[in-house]
CSV table of C-alpha atoms in Angstrom, one decimal:
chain,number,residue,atom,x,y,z
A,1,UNK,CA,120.9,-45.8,92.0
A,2,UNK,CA,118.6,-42.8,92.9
A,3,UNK,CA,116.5,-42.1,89.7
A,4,UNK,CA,117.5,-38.8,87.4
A,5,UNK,CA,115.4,-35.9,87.0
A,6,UNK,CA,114.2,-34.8,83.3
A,7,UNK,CA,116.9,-32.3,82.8
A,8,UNK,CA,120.0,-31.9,81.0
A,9,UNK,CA,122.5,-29.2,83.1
A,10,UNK,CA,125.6,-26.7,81.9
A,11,UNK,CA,128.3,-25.6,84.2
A,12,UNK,CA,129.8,-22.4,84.7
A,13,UNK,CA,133.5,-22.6,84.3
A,14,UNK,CA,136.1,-24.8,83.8
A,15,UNK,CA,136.3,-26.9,87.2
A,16,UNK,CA,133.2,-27.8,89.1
A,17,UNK,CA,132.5,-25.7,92.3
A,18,UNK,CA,131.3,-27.0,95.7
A,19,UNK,CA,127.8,-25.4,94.9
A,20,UNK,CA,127.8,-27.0,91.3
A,21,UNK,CA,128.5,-30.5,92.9
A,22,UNK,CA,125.9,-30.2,95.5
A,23,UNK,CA,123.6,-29.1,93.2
A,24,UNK,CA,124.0,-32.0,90.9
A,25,UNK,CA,124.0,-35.3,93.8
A,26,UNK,CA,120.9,-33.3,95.1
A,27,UNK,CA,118.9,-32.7,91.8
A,28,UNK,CA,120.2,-35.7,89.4
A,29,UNK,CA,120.2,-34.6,86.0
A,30,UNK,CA,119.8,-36.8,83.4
A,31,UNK,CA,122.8,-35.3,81.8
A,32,UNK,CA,125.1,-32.1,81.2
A,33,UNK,CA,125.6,-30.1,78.3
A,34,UNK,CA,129.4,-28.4,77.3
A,35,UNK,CA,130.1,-24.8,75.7
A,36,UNK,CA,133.2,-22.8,75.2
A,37,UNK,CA,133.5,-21.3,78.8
A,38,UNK,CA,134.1,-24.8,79.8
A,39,UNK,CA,137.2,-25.7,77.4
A,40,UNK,CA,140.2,-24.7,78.6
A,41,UNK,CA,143.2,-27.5,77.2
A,42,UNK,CA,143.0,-31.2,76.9
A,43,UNK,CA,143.5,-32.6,79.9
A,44,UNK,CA,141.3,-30.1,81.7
A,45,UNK,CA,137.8,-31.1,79.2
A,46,UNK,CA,138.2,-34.8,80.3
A,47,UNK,CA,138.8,-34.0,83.7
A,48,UNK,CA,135.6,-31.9,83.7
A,49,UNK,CA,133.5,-34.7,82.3
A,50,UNK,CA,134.5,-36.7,84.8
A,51,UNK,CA,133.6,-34.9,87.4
A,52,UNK,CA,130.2,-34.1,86.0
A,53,UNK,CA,129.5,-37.7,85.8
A,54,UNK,CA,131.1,-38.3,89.3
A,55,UNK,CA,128.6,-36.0,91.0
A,56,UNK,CA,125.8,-37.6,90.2
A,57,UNK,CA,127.2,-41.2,90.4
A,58,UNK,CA,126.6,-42.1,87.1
A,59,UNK,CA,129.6,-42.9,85.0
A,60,UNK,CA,127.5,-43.6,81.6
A,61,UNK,CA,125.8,-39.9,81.8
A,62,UNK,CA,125.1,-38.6,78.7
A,63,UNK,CA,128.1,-35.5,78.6
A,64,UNK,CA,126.5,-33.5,75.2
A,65,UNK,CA,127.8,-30.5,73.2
A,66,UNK,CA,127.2,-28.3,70.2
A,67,UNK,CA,130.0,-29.7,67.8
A,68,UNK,CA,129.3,-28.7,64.0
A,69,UNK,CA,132.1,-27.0,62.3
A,70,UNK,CA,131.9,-23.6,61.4
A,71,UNK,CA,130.7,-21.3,64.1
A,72,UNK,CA,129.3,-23.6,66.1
A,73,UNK,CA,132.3,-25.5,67.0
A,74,UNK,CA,132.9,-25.2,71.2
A,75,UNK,CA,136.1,-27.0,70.9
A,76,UNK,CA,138.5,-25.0,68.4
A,77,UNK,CA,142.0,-25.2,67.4
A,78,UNK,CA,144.7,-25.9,68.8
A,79,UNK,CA,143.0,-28.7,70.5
A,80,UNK,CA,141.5,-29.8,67.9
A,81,UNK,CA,140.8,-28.8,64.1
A,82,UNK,CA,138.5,-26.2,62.7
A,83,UNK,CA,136.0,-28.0,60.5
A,84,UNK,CA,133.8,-26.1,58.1
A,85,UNK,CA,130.1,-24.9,58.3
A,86,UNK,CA,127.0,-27.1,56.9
A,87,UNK,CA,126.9,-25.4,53.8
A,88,UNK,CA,130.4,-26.0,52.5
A,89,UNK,CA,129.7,-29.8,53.1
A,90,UNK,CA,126.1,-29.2,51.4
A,91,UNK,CA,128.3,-27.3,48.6
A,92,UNK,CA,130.3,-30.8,47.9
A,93,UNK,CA,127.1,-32.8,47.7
A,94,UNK,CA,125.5,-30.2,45.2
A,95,UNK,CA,129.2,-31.1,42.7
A,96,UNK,CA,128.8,-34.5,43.5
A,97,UNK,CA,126.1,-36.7,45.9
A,98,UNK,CA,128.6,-39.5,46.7
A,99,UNK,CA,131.5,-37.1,47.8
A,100,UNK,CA,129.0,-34.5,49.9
A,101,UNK,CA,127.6,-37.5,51.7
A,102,UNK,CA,131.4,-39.3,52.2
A,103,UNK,CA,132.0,-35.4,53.7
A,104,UNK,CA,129.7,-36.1,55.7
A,105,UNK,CA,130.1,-39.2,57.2
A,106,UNK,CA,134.0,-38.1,57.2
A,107,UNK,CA,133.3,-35.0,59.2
A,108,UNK,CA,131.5,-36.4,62.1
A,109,UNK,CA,133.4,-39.6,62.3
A,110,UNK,CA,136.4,-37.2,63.0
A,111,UNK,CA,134.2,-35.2,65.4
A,112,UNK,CA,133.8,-38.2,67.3
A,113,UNK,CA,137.5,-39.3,67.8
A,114,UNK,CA,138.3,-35.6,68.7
A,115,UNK,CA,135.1,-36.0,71.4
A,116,UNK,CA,135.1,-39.4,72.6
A,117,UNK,CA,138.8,-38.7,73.9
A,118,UNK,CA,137.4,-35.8,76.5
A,119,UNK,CA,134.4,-38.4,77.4
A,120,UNK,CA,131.8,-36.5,75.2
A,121,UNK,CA,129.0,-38.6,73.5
A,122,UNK,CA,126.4,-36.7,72.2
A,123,UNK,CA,127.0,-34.2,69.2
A,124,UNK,CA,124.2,-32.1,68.7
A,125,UNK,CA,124.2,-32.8,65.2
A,126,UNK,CA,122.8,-32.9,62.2
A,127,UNK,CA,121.0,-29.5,61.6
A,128,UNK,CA,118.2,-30.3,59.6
A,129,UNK,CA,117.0,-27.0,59.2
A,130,UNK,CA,115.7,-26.4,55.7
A,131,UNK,CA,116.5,-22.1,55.2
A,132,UNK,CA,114.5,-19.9,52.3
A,133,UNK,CA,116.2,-16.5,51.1
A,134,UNK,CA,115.8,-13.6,53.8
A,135,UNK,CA,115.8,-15.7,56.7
A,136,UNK,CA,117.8,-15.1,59.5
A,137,UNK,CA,121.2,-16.2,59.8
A,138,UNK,CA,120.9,-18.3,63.2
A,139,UNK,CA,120.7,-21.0,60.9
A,140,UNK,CA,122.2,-19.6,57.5
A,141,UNK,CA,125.3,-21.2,56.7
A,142,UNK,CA,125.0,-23.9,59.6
A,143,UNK,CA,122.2,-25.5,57.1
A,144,UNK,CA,123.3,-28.2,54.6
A,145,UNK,CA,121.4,-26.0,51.9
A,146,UNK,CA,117.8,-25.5,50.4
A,147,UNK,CA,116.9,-28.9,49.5
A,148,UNK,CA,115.1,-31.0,52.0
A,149,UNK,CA,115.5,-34.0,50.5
A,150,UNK,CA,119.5,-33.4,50.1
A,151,UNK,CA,119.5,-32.4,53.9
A,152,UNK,CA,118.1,-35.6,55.2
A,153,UNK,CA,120.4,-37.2,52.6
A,154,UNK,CA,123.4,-35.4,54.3
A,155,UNK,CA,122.3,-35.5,57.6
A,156,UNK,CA,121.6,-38.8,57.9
A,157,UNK,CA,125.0,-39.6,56.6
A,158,UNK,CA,126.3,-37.2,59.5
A,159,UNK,CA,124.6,-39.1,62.0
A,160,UNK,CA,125.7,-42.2,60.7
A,161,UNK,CA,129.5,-40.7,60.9
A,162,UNK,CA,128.8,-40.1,64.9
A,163,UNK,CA,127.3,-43.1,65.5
A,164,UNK,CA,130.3,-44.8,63.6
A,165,UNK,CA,132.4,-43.6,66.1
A,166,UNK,CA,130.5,-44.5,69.6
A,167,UNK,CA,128.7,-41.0,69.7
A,168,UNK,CA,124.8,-40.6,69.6
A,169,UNK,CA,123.5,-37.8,67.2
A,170,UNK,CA,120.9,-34.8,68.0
A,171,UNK,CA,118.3,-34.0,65.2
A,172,UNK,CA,117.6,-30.4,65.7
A,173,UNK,CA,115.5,-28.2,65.4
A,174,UNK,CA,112.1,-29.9,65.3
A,175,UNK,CA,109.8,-29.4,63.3
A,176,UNK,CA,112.4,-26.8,61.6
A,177,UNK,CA,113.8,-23.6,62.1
A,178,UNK,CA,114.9,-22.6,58.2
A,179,UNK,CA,111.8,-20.1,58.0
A,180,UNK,CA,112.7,-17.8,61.7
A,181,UNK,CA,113.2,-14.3,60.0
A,182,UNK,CA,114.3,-13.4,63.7
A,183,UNK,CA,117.2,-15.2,66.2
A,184,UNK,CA,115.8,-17.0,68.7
A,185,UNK,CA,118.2,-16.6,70.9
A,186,UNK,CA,116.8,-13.3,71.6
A,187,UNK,CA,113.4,-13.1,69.6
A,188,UNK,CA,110.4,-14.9,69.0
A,189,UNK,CA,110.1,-16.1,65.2
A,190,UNK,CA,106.7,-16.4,63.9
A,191,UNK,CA,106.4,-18.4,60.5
A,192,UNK,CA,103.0,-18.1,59.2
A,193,UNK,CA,103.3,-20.7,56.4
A,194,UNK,CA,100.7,-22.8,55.5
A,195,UNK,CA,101.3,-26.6,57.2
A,196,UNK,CA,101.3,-28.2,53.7
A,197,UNK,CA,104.1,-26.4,52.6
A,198,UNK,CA,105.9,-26.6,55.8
A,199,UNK,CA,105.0,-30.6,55.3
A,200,UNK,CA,106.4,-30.5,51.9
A,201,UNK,CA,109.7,-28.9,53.1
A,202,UNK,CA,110.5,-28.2,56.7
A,203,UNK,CA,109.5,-31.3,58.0
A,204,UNK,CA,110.6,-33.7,55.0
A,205,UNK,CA,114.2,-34.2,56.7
A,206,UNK,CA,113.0,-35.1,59.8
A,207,UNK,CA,110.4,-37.2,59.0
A,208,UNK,CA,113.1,-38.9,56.7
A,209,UNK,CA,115.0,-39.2,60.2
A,210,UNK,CA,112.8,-40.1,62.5
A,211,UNK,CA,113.4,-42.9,63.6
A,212,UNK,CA,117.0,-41.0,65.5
A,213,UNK,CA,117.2,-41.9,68.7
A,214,UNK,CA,117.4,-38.1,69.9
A,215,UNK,CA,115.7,-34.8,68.6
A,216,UNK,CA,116.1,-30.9,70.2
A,217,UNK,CA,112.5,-28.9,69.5
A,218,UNK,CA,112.7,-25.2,68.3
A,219,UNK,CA,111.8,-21.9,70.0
A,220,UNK,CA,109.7,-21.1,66.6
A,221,UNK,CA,105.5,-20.7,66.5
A,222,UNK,CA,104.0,-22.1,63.8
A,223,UNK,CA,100.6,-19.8,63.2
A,224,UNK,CA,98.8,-22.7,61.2
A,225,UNK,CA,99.1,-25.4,64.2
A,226,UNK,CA,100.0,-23.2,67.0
A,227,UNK,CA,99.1,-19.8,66.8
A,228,UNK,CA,99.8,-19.0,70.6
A,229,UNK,CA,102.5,-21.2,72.0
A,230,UNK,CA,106.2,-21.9,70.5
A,231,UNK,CA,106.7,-25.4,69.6
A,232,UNK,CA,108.9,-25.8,72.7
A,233,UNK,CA,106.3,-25.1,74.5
A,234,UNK,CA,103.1,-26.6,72.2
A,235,UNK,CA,101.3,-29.5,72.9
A,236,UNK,CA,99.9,-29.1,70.1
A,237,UNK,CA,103.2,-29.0,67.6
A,238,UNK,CA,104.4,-31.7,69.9
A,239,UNK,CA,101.5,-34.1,69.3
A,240,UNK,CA,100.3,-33.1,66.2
A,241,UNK,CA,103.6,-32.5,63.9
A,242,UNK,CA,106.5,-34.3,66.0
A,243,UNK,CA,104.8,-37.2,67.4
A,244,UNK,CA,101.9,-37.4,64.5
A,245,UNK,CA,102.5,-35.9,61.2
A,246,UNK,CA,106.9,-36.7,61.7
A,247,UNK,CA,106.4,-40.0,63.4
A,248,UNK,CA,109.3,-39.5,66.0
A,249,UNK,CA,108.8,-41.6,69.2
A,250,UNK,CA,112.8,-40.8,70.2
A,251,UNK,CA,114.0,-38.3,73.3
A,252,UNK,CA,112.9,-35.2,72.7
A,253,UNK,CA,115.1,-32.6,74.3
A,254,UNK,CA,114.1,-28.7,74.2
A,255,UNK,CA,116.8,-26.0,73.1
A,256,UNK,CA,117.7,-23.8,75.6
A,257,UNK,CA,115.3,-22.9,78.3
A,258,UNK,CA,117.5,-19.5,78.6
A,259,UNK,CA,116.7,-18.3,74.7
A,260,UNK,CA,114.5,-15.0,75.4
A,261,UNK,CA,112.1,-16.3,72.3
A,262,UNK,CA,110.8,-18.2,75.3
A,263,UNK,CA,108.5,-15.7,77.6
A,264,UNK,CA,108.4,-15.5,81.7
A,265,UNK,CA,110.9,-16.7,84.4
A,266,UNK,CA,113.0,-20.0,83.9
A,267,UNK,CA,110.8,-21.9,85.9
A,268,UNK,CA,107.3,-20.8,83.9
A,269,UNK,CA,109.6,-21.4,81.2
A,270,UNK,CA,110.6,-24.9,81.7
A,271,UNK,CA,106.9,-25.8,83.2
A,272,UNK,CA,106.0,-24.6,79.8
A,273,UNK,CA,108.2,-27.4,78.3
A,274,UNK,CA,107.2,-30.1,80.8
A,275,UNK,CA,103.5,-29.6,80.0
A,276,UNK,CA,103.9,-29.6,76.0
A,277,UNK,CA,105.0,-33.5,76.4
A,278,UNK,CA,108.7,-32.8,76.0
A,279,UNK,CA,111.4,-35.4,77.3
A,280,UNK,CA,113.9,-33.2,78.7
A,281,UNK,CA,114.3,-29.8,79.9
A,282,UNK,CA,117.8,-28.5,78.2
A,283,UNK,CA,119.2,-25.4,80.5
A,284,UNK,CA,122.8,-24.5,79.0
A,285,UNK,CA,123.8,-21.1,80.8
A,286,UNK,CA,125.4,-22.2,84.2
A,287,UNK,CA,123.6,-20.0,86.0
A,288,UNK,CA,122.7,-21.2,89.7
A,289,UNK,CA,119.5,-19.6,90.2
A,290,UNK,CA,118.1,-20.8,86.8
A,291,UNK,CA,119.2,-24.4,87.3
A,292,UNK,CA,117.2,-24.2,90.8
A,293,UNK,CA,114.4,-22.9,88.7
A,294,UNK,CA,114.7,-25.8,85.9
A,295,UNK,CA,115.0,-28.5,88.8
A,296,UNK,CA,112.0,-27.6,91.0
A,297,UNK,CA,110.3,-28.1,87.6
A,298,UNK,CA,111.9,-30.6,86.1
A,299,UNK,CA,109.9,-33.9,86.9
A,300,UNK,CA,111.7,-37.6,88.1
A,301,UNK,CA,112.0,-39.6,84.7
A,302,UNK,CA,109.4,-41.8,84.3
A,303,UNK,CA,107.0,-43.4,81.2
A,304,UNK,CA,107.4,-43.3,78.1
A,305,UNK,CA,110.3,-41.0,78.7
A,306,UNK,CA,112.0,-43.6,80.7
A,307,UNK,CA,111.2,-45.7,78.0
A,308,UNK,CA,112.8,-43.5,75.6
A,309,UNK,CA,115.8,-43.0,78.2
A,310,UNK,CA,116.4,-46.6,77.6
A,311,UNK,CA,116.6,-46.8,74.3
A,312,UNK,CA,119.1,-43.4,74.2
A,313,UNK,CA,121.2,-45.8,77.3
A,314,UNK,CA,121.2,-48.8,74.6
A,315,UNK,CA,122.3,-46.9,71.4
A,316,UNK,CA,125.4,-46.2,72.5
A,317,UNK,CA,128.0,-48.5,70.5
A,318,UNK,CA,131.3,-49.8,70.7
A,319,UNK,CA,133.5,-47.1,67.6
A,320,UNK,CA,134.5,-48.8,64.8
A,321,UNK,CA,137.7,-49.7,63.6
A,322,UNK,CA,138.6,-47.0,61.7
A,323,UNK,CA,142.1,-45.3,60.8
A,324,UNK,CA,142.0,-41.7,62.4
A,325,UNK,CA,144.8,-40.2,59.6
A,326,UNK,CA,143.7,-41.7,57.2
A,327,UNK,CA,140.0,-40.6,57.5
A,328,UNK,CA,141.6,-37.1,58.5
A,329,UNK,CA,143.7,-37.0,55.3
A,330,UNK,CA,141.3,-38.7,53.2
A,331,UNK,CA,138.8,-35.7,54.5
A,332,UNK,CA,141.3,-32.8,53.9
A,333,UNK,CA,141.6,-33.8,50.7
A,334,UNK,CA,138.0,-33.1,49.7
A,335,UNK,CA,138.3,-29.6,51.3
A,336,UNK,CA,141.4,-29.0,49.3
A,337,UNK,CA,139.8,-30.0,46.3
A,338,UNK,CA,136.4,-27.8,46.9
């Protein structure tokens, strides 16, 4: 099998085009990444995935998406339900530990049978983003509340609920995004916060975490490690805080090359990313000319990211047994209650 490329690709609609399929058996990505403009009914989502794996020949490619309740939910009702935000689970662990972390075990084990069945199997999931007051609301309500030692407690239970189910999770966004006062969607956040208080917080979840197969970076400088480079981008915050001071030695994916916190063309961009010591280039948008740009860039997978490739390959596991309605009902319950 011809070897994949460090990259992970969107698509523009809901069918593949000619273009999109010659793009993907000539440049191999590693994987491909789902948002709403691809979800059109049932039927249609599988047959997509399918597709996406049959252009590059690989029936075992990764097929991720952005699956957490609340606003960031790409597949919505009617296909399947609407699940709430990080906080409202965080909200049941603050009443009572046991029940906020059953929440969320319960939550992503029912991601995962709603996923699996359109041959999805990564969730990026948890958010382990620790938030202060005034931040922006990118994160805001998507976080699992203030505490970093309840958010590893309730993300690691979310993992656990993916992995339950035959899905691998994605810790994001390393080394923490709780502090942006700006969107990095369209912004560059600063955070000038001293690195022993960002130790003592913002990283506490995902050191508690790090031994997660998978991890997405964030568009965010840090002033006291990197003063001139966002982490995605940071060989610094990459070997310093995510390899060092965290520990994590998983697949480490960027967010989105397209996010305007990131500065010059896609390709600068993703040679940006490639140079800091990331894994894997992530480029969600669709767009032709960008994925050109990400794959001239984007190198053969090789090293220690092969390494870590492997590891991602062998993590996938058989779901368990469990009773879909009566998880489903059992998880309903708890929302009625809260």
């Amino acid at each position: 099998m011809t070897e994949s490329k460090a990259f992970i690709s969107g698509c523009k609609g809901l069918t593949l085009t000619s273009d999109e399929k010659a793009f993907f058996a000539g440049e191999r990505p590693w994987g491909f990444i789902l948002f709403g403009r691809n979800i059109g009914e049932p039927e249609q989502i599988a047959d997509l995935t399918a597709a996406l794996r049959d252009s590059i020949g690989n029936p075992d490619a990764p097929v991720l998406i952005d699956q957490e309740g609340g606003r960031v939910q790409r597949i919505r009702p009617p296909i399947v339900a609407q699940y709430p935000n990080g906080a409202a689970i965080g909200e049941i662990y603050r009443r009572d530990r046991e029940q906020g972390l059953r929440a969320a075990w319960l939550m992503s084990r029912l991601h995962a049978f709603d996923l699996m069945r359109f041959g999805i199997t990564v969730d990026c999931l948890p958010v382990l983003d620790v938030p202060i007051e005034g931040s922006s609301d990118v994160i805001g309500n998507r976080a699992y509340g203030y505490d970093p030692r309840a958010v590893a407690e309730i993300g690691a239970a979310a993992a656990a609920g993916l992995k339950a189910g035959g899905m691998l999770p994605v810790m994001k966004h390393m080394p923490g995004h709780g502090r942006a006062f700006v969107d990095s969607h369209h912004k560059l956040p600063v955070v000038d916060t001293a690195f022993d208080e960002l130790a003592g917080s913002d990283f506490l979840p995902f050191v508690a975490m790090k031994n997660e197969l998978m991890g997405m970076s964030a568009h965010i400088v840090f002033t006291a490690i990197d003063p001139d480079n966002p982490a995605t981008t940071s060989a610094k915050v990459v070997r310093e805080v995510i390899r060092g001071h965290i520990g994590f030695d998983g697949l480490l994916l960027s967010d989105d090359v397209s996010m305007n916190a990131l500065a010059g063309d896609i390709e600068t961009r993703a040679r940006g990313i490639v140079a800091a010591g990331l894994d894997i280039v992530l480029h969600c948008h669709g767009i032709m000319d960008e994925m050109l740009q990400v794959a001239r860039v984007a190198p053969v997978i090789s090293g220690d990211t092969l390494r870590r490739v492997k590891a991602v390959e062998a993590g996938f596991a058989k779901p368990d047994a469990a009773d879909e309605a009566a998880l489903r009902d059992e998880f309903n319950g708890m929302l009625a209650i809260a």
